[in-house]
Amino acid sequence: MAIFSLWIINKAGGLVYNRNFAEGLAQLTSNEQLVLAGTLHGIHAITSRLSPNGSSSGANVIEGESFKMTIHLTVTGTKFVLLTSLQETIAEHILQRIYEAYSDAVMKNPFHTPEMPIRSEGFDSRVTAIIGSGQT
Amino acid sequence: MSYAQPHPRQSILSNSSYSSAEHLSPTASSTRFSLPAAPSIHSTLASTPRPASNRVVPNIYDRNLSKARAAEVSASAYAFLFSEIVQYTQKRVSGINDFERRLNTIGYRVGSRVLEILFWRNESTSKAPKREIRLLPVLLMIQTQVWKAVFGKPADGLEKSSSNVDEYMVIDNEPLFERHISVPKDFSQLSCSSFTAGIVEAFLDGLNFPARVTAHHTPNAQFPSKVTILIKLEKSVLERDELQK
């Protein structure tokens, strides 16, 4: 069980926060990560329209052979994405707590501009506390 | 001119927020941002009477002034409001000194009201209302009652400067205002508690203890956001206090 990395994608599809926790995935340059985040944003928009009846939440989990990607979409359109190993079961719970930390340490911080990259020590330490305790 | 008239339903959204809504994923945009065919705000106010609701929220002016205990406010609302105050100030200043001075000025306006309401609550019911004229009781009052009224807990310390006789310090280990604030590196000297300093300054001023009050960020390992509010009293205050002994 391992948590590889956390992405936060703003409502326009830009990657505003990216942090790696464990080795295990291919190393990507920051440019590649931006492209992937934008692609995921597009895929999510497509999946949310595929439902045959009514509205859909879009993709929640994407699984590969060696990793699992859990997506949490907030009501404001911000996406929290957690890349974990396949066995990880508490990814959704962790995302919920990260959303909580985001609301506190990012949105209530007067020095943060909405939709811009997150540079907040308070948020960094809250994330460290959550992921650190979530890892077994 | 060939500009199409904006659709009436869009008119209450600003252009910028509407265009950002288009970038949203369809789920969010369809549920959140496309406005249903509800009556516009104006017609709601003008014609249809408001639905009678059983839940009556008392207007802040109708509440009893003395009920301090039940009148709790949400810490989140408090944090968002303070965040907006800081952003508002940041747009209008050129440097850190200016920034702190402005926050201090806004705090001053709060402080003069805190003084008013504290005395109203404490002294209006007592048979022999009195006004504090000695320095030490006033400082203790700041540490306990002012902090309790504004932050819901007493301050963590009150100290007298060892080097200067006219300096006192109020210490708050975890200032409520700064709980969610991460000051960026280029503002590292800034202490948002200048607002608190303004409150203290107004309180002292109102009791005729003129002083210059500043806030200083003094972190330690245990309390990374610890703040010291430095009170530098005017000479006349100390001389008067000496006479009253």
Coordinates of C-alpha atoms in Angstrom, one line a residue:
Chain A
M1 CA 0.0 0.0 0.0
A2 CA 1.5 3.3 -1.0
I3 CA 0.4 6.8 -1.9
F4 CA 2.4 8.0 -4.9
S5 CA 1.2 11.6 -5.5
L6 CA -1.5 14.2 -5.1
W7 CA -2.7 16.6 -7.8
I8 CA -5.1 19.4 -7.5
I9 CA -6.6 20.6 -10.7
N10 CA -8.5 23.9 -10.9
K11 CA -11.7 24.3 -12.7
A12 CA -10.1 25.4 -15.9
G13 CA -7.9 22.2 -16.1
G14 CA -4.7 23.7 -14.8
L15 CA -2.5 21.8 -12.3
V16 CA -2.3 24.1 -9.3
Y17 CA -0.7 21.7 -6.8
N18 CA 1.4 18.6 -7.3
R19 CA 3.3 16.7 -4.7
N20 CA 5.0 13.3 -4.7
F21 CA 5.1 11.1 -1.6
A22 CA 6.6 7.8 -2.7
E23 CA 8.6 6.3 -5.5
G24 CA 7.0 3.8 -7.8
L25 CA 5.7 5.8 -10.8
A26 CA 7.6 7.1 -13.8
Q27 CA 9.3 10.4 -13.1
L28 CA 7.7 13.1 -15.1
T29 CA 8.8 16.6 -15.9
S30 CA 6.6 19.4 -14.7
N31 CA 5.5 20.1 -18.3
E32 CA 4.4 16.5 -18.8
Q33 CA 2.5 16.7 -15.5
L34 CA 0.7 19.8 -16.7
V35 CA -0.3 18.1 -19.9
L36 CA -1.5 15.0 -18.1
A37 CA -3.6 17.1 -15.7
G38 CA -5.2 18.9 -18.6
T39 CA -5.9 15.6 -20.4
L40 CA -7.5 14.2 -17.2
H41 CA -9.6 17.2 -17.1
G42 CA -10.9 16.5 -20.6
I43 CA -11.4 12.8 -19.9
H44 CA -13.4 13.7 -16.9
A45 CA -15.6 16.1 -18.8
I46 CA -16.3 13.3 -21.4
T47 CA -17.0 10.6 -18.7
S48 CA -19.4 12.9 -17.0
R49 CA -21.5 13.1 -20.2
L50 CA -21.5 9.3 -20.9
S51 CA -24.3 8.4 -18.5
P52 CA -27.3 7.1 -20.4
N53 CA -29.8 8.5 -17.9
G54 CA -29.4 11.9 -16.4
S55 CA -26.3 13.5 -15.0
S56 CA -23.3 11.7 -13.8
S57 CA -20.5 12.4 -11.5
G58 CA -17.9 11.5 -14.1
A59 CA -15.0 9.2 -13.5
N60 CA -14.3 8.5 -9.8
V61 CA -11.6 5.8 -10.1
I62 CA -9.3 5.0 -12.9
E63 CA -7.2 1.8 -12.5
G64 CA -4.2 0.5 -14.2
E65 CA -2.1 -2.6 -13.7
S66 CA 0.2 -0.9 -11.2
F67 CA -1.7 2.1 -9.9
K68 CA -5.1 3.5 -9.1
M69 CA -6.2 7.1 -9.6
T70 CA -9.0 8.3 -7.4
I71 CA -10.7 11.5 -8.4
H72 CA -12.7 13.7 -6.1
L73 CA -14.7 16.5 -7.8
T74 CA -15.9 19.3 -5.6
V75 CA -19.0 21.4 -6.2
T76 CA -16.9 24.3 -7.3
G77 CA -15.2 22.2 -10.1
T78 CA -11.9 21.8 -8.4
K79 CA -10.6 18.2 -8.7
F80 CA -8.4 16.4 -6.2
V81 CA -6.6 13.4 -7.6
L82 CA -4.7 10.8 -5.6
L83 CA -2.4 8.3 -7.3
T84 CA -2.1 5.2 -5.1
S85 CA -1.2 1.6 -5.4
L86 CA -4.1 -0.8 -6.2
Q87 CA -4.5 -2.1 -2.7
E88 CA -5.1 1.3 -1.2
T89 CA -8.6 1.4 0.3
I90 CA -8.8 4.7 2.1
A91 CA -8.0 7.0 -0.9
E92 CA -11.4 8.6 -0.9
H93 CA -11.2 9.2 2.8
I94 CA -7.8 10.9 2.4
L95 CA -9.1 13.1 -0.4
Q96 CA -12.0 14.2 1.8
R97 CA -9.5 15.3 4.4
I98 CA -7.3 17.0 1.9
Y99 CA -10.3 18.9 0.7
E100 CA -10.9 20.0 4.3
A101 CA -7.4 21.1 4.6
Y102 CA -7.6 23.0 1.3
S103 CA -10.7 24.8 2.5
D104 CA -9.0 25.9 5.6
A105 CA -5.4 26.5 4.7
V106 CA -5.8 27.6 1.1
M107 CA -9.1 29.3 0.7
K108 CA -8.9 31.2 4.0
N109 CA -5.4 32.4 3.3
P110 CA -5.5 36.0 2.1
F111 CA -2.3 35.5 0.2
H112 CA -3.7 32.9 -2.1
T113 CA -5.2 33.8 -5.4
P114 CA -8.0 31.5 -6.5
E115 CA -7.2 29.3 -9.5
M116 CA -3.5 30.0 -9.1
P117 CA -0.8 27.6 -8.0
I118 CA -0.9 26.8 -4.3
R119 CA 2.1 28.0 -2.3
S120 CA 1.1 27.8 1.3
E121 CA 3.2 26.4 4.1
G122 CA 0.2 25.8 6.1
F123 CA -1.3 23.6 3.5
D124 CA 1.9 21.7 2.9
S125 CA 2.2 20.8 6.6
R126 CA -1.5 19.8 6.8
V127 CA -1.0 17.5 3.8
T128 CA 2.1 16.0 5.3
A129 CA 0.1 15.3 8.5
I130 CA -2.7 13.7 6.6
I131 CA -0.7 11.5 4.2
G132 CA 1.8 10.7 6.8
S133 CA -0.9 9.3 9.0
G134 CA -2.7 7.7 6.1
Q135 CA 0.3 5.6 5.1
T136 CA 0.7 2.2 6.7
Chain B
M1 CA -24.2 48.4 -33.3
S2 CA -24.5 44.7 -33.9
Y3 CA -23.9 43.6 -30.3
A4 CA -26.5 41.1 -29.3
Q5 CA -28.3 42.1 -26.1
P6 CA -27.2 39.9 -23.3
H7 CA -29.6 37.3 -22.4
P8 CA -31.6 38.5 -19.3
R9 CA -30.6 35.4 -17.4
Q10 CA -27.0 36.1 -17.8
S11 CA -27.2 39.7 -16.8
I12 CA -26.7 39.0 -13.1
L13 CA -23.5 37.2 -13.8
S14 CA -20.4 39.2 -14.6
N15 CA -18.8 38.4 -17.9
S16 CA -15.7 37.0 -16.3
S17 CA -17.5 34.5 -14.1
Y18 CA -19.7 33.4 -17.0
S19 CA -16.7 32.6 -19.2
S20 CA -15.0 30.7 -16.4
A21 CA -18.1 28.6 -16.1
E22 CA -17.7 27.5 -19.6
H23 CA -14.4 25.8 -18.7
L24 CA -16.0 23.7 -16.1
S25 CA -16.7 20.1 -16.6
P26 CA -20.3 19.6 -17.9
T27 CA -21.6 18.2 -14.7
A28 CA -20.6 21.2 -12.7
S29 CA -21.7 23.7 -15.3
S30 CA -25.0 22.2 -15.9
T31 CA -25.9 21.9 -12.2
R32 CA -24.2 24.9 -10.8
F33 CA -24.0 27.6 -13.3
S34 CA -26.9 27.5 -15.7
L35 CA -29.6 29.4 -14.0
P36 CA -33.0 27.9 -13.9
A37 CA -36.0 29.8 -15.2
A38 CA -36.6 31.4 -11.9
P39 CA -38.0 34.9 -11.6
S40 CA -35.3 37.5 -11.5
I41 CA -34.2 39.1 -8.3
H42 CA -36.0 42.3 -9.0
S43 CA -39.4 40.7 -9.6
T44 CA -39.0 38.5 -6.5
L45 CA -38.5 41.5 -4.4
A46 CA -41.1 43.6 -6.0
S47 CA -44.1 41.4 -6.5
T48 CA -44.1 38.0 -4.9
P49 CA -44.3 38.1 -1.1
R50 CA -41.6 36.2 0.6
P51 CA -42.6 32.7 1.7
A52 CA -43.4 32.7 5.3
S53 CA -40.7 30.9 7.1
N54 CA -40.9 29.7 10.6
R55 CA -37.2 30.2 11.2
V56 CA -36.8 33.7 12.4
V57 CA -33.2 34.9 12.4
P58 CA -32.9 38.0 14.6
N59 CA -31.4 41.0 13.1
I60 CA -28.1 41.9 14.7
Y61 CA -29.5 45.2 15.8
D62 CA -32.4 43.5 17.5
R63 CA -30.3 41.1 19.5
N64 CA -29.7 41.8 23.2
L65 CA -26.4 43.5 23.7
S66 CA -25.7 41.9 27.0
K67 CA -26.0 38.3 25.9
A68 CA -22.4 37.6 25.3
R69 CA -22.6 33.9 25.8
A70 CA -25.1 32.9 23.1
A71 CA -23.8 35.3 20.5
E72 CA -21.1 33.1 19.1
V73 CA -20.0 33.5 15.5
S74 CA -18.6 31.0 13.1
A75 CA -14.9 30.8 13.1
S76 CA -14.9 30.2 9.4
A77 CA -16.9 33.3 8.7
Y78 CA -14.5 35.2 10.9
A79 CA -11.6 33.8 9.0
F80 CA -13.0 34.6 5.6
L81 CA -13.9 38.2 6.7
F82 CA -10.4 38.7 8.0
S83 CA -8.9 37.3 4.8
E84 CA -10.9 39.8 2.8
I85 CA -9.7 42.6 5.1
V86 CA -6.1 41.6 4.5
Q87 CA -6.7 41.3 0.7
Y88 CA -8.4 44.7 0.6
T89 CA -5.6 46.2 2.5
Q90 CA -2.9 44.5 0.4
K91 CA -4.3 46.1 -2.8
R92 CA -3.9 49.6 -1.4
V93 CA -0.5 49.6 0.2
S94 CA 3.0 50.0 -1.1
G95 CA 5.1 48.4 1.6
I96 CA 5.0 46.3 4.8
N97 CA 5.1 49.3 7.1
D98 CA 2.2 50.8 5.3
F99 CA 0.4 47.4 5.3
E100 CA 0.7 47.1 9.1
R101 CA -0.3 50.7 9.7
R102 CA -3.5 50.2 7.7
L103 CA -4.4 47.0 9.4
N104 CA -3.8 48.8 12.7
T105 CA -6.2 51.6 11.6
I106 CA -8.9 49.1 10.8
G107 CA -8.4 47.3 14.1
Y108 CA -8.6 50.7 15.9
R109 CA -12.1 51.1 14.7
V110 CA -13.0 47.7 16.1
G111 CA -11.2 48.3 19.4
S112 CA -13.1 51.5 20.2
R113 CA -16.3 49.5 19.9
V114 CA -15.0 46.6 22.0
L115 CA -14.3 49.1 24.8
E116 CA -17.8 50.5 24.6
I117 CA -19.5 47.2 24.7
L118 CA -17.3 45.7 27.4
F119 CA -18.1 48.5 29.8
W120 CA -21.7 48.4 28.9
R121 CA -21.9 44.7 29.7
N122 CA -19.8 44.8 32.9
E123 CA -20.7 48.1 34.5
S124 CA -24.3 48.8 33.4
T125 CA -25.7 46.3 35.9
S126 CA -23.4 47.1 38.8
K127 CA -24.6 49.4 41.5
A128 CA -21.4 51.4 41.6
P129 CA -20.1 51.6 38.1
K130 CA -16.5 52.6 38.0
R131 CA -13.9 53.4 35.4
E132 CA -10.4 51.9 35.5
I133 CA -7.8 54.6 36.1
R134 CA -4.8 52.5 37.1
L135 CA -2.5 51.0 34.5
L136 CA -2.1 47.5 35.8
P137 CA -5.8 46.6 36.1
V138 CA -6.3 48.0 32.5
L139 CA -3.5 45.7 31.2
L140 CA -5.0 42.7 33.0
M141 CA -8.4 43.6 31.5
I142 CA -6.9 43.5 28.0
Q143 CA -5.3 40.2 28.7
T144 CA -8.5 38.6 30.0
Q145 CA -11.7 40.4 29.1
V146 CA -10.8 42.0 25.7
W147 CA -9.2 38.7 24.5
K148 CA -12.2 36.8 25.7
A149 CA -14.6 39.1 23.9
V150 CA -12.8 39.1 20.7
F151 CA -11.1 35.7 20.5
G152 CA -13.1 33.7 23.0
K153 CA -10.1 32.9 25.2
P154 CA -7.7 34.9 27.4
A155 CA -4.3 35.8 26.1
D156 CA -1.5 33.5 27.0
G157 CA 0.7 36.0 28.8
L158 CA 1.2 39.5 30.0
E159 CA 4.8 40.6 30.5
K160 CA 6.7 43.7 31.5
S161 CA 9.7 44.6 29.4
S162 CA 12.9 44.2 31.4
S163 CA 14.8 46.8 29.4
N164 CA 12.2 49.6 29.1
V165 CA 9.9 50.6 31.8
D166 CA 7.3 51.9 29.4
E167 CA 6.9 48.7 27.5
Y168 CA 4.4 45.9 28.2
M169 CA 3.8 42.8 26.1
V170 CA 0.6 40.7 25.6
I171 CA 1.4 37.3 24.3
D172 CA -0.8 35.1 22.2
N173 CA 0.5 31.6 21.4
E174 CA -2.0 30.8 18.7
P175 CA -3.7 34.0 17.4
L176 CA -7.1 33.2 15.9
F177 CA -6.6 35.6 13.1
E178 CA -3.5 33.9 11.8
R179 CA -4.7 30.3 12.1
H180 CA -5.2 29.9 8.4
I181 CA -2.7 32.5 7.1
S182 CA 0.6 31.5 5.5
V183 CA 2.5 34.7 4.9
P184 CA 4.6 34.4 1.7
K185 CA 8.4 34.8 1.9
D186 CA 8.5 38.2 0.4
F187 CA 6.3 39.5 3.2
S188 CA 8.1 37.6 5.9
Q189 CA 8.3 40.7 8.2
L190 CA 4.5 41.2 8.1
S191 CA 2.4 40.3 11.1
C192 CA -1.3 40.3 10.4
S193 CA -1.9 40.7 14.1
S194 CA -1.3 44.4 13.6
F195 CA -5.1 44.4 13.4
T196 CA -5.1 43.0 17.0
A197 CA -2.6 45.7 17.9
G198 CA -5.0 48.3 16.6
I199 CA -7.8 46.9 18.9
V200 CA -5.5 47.1 21.9
E201 CA -4.4 50.6 21.0
A202 CA -8.0 51.8 20.7
F203 CA -8.9 50.2 24.0
L204 CA -6.0 52.0 25.8
D205 CA -6.7 55.3 24.0
G206 CA -10.3 55.1 25.0
L207 CA -9.4 54.8 28.7
N208 CA -6.9 57.7 28.2
F209 CA -3.8 55.6 28.3
P210 CA -2.3 56.7 25.0
A211 CA 0.2 54.2 23.7
R212 CA 1.8 53.0 20.5
V213 CA 1.0 49.3 19.9
T214 CA 2.7 47.1 17.4
A215 CA 2.6 43.3 16.7
H216 CA 5.6 41.1 16.3
H217 CA 5.8 37.6 15.0
T218 CA 7.9 35.7 17.6
P219 CA 7.7 32.0 16.6
N220 CA 9.2 29.2 18.6
A221 CA 9.3 25.5 18.1
Q222 CA 6.2 24.8 20.0
F223 CA 4.1 27.7 18.7
P224 CA 5.0 28.6 15.1
S225 CA 2.5 31.4 14.9
K226 CA 3.1 33.0 18.3
V227 CA 2.6 36.8 18.4
T228 CA 3.7 39.4 20.8
I229 CA 1.7 42.6 21.0
L230 CA 4.1 45.3 22.2
I231 CA 2.6 48.2 24.1
K232 CA 4.7 51.3 24.3
L233 CA 3.1 53.7 26.7
E234 CA 3.4 57.4 26.5
K235 CA 5.5 59.1 29.2
S236 CA 2.5 61.0 30.6
V237 CA 0.8 57.7 31.4
L238 CA 3.6 56.5 33.6
E239 CA 4.0 59.8 35.3
R240 CA 0.3 59.9 36.2
D241 CA 0.4 56.3 37.4
E242 CA 3.3 57.2 39.6
L243 CA 1.2 60.0 41.2
Q244 CA -1.7 57.7 41.9
K245 CA 0.3 55.3 44.1

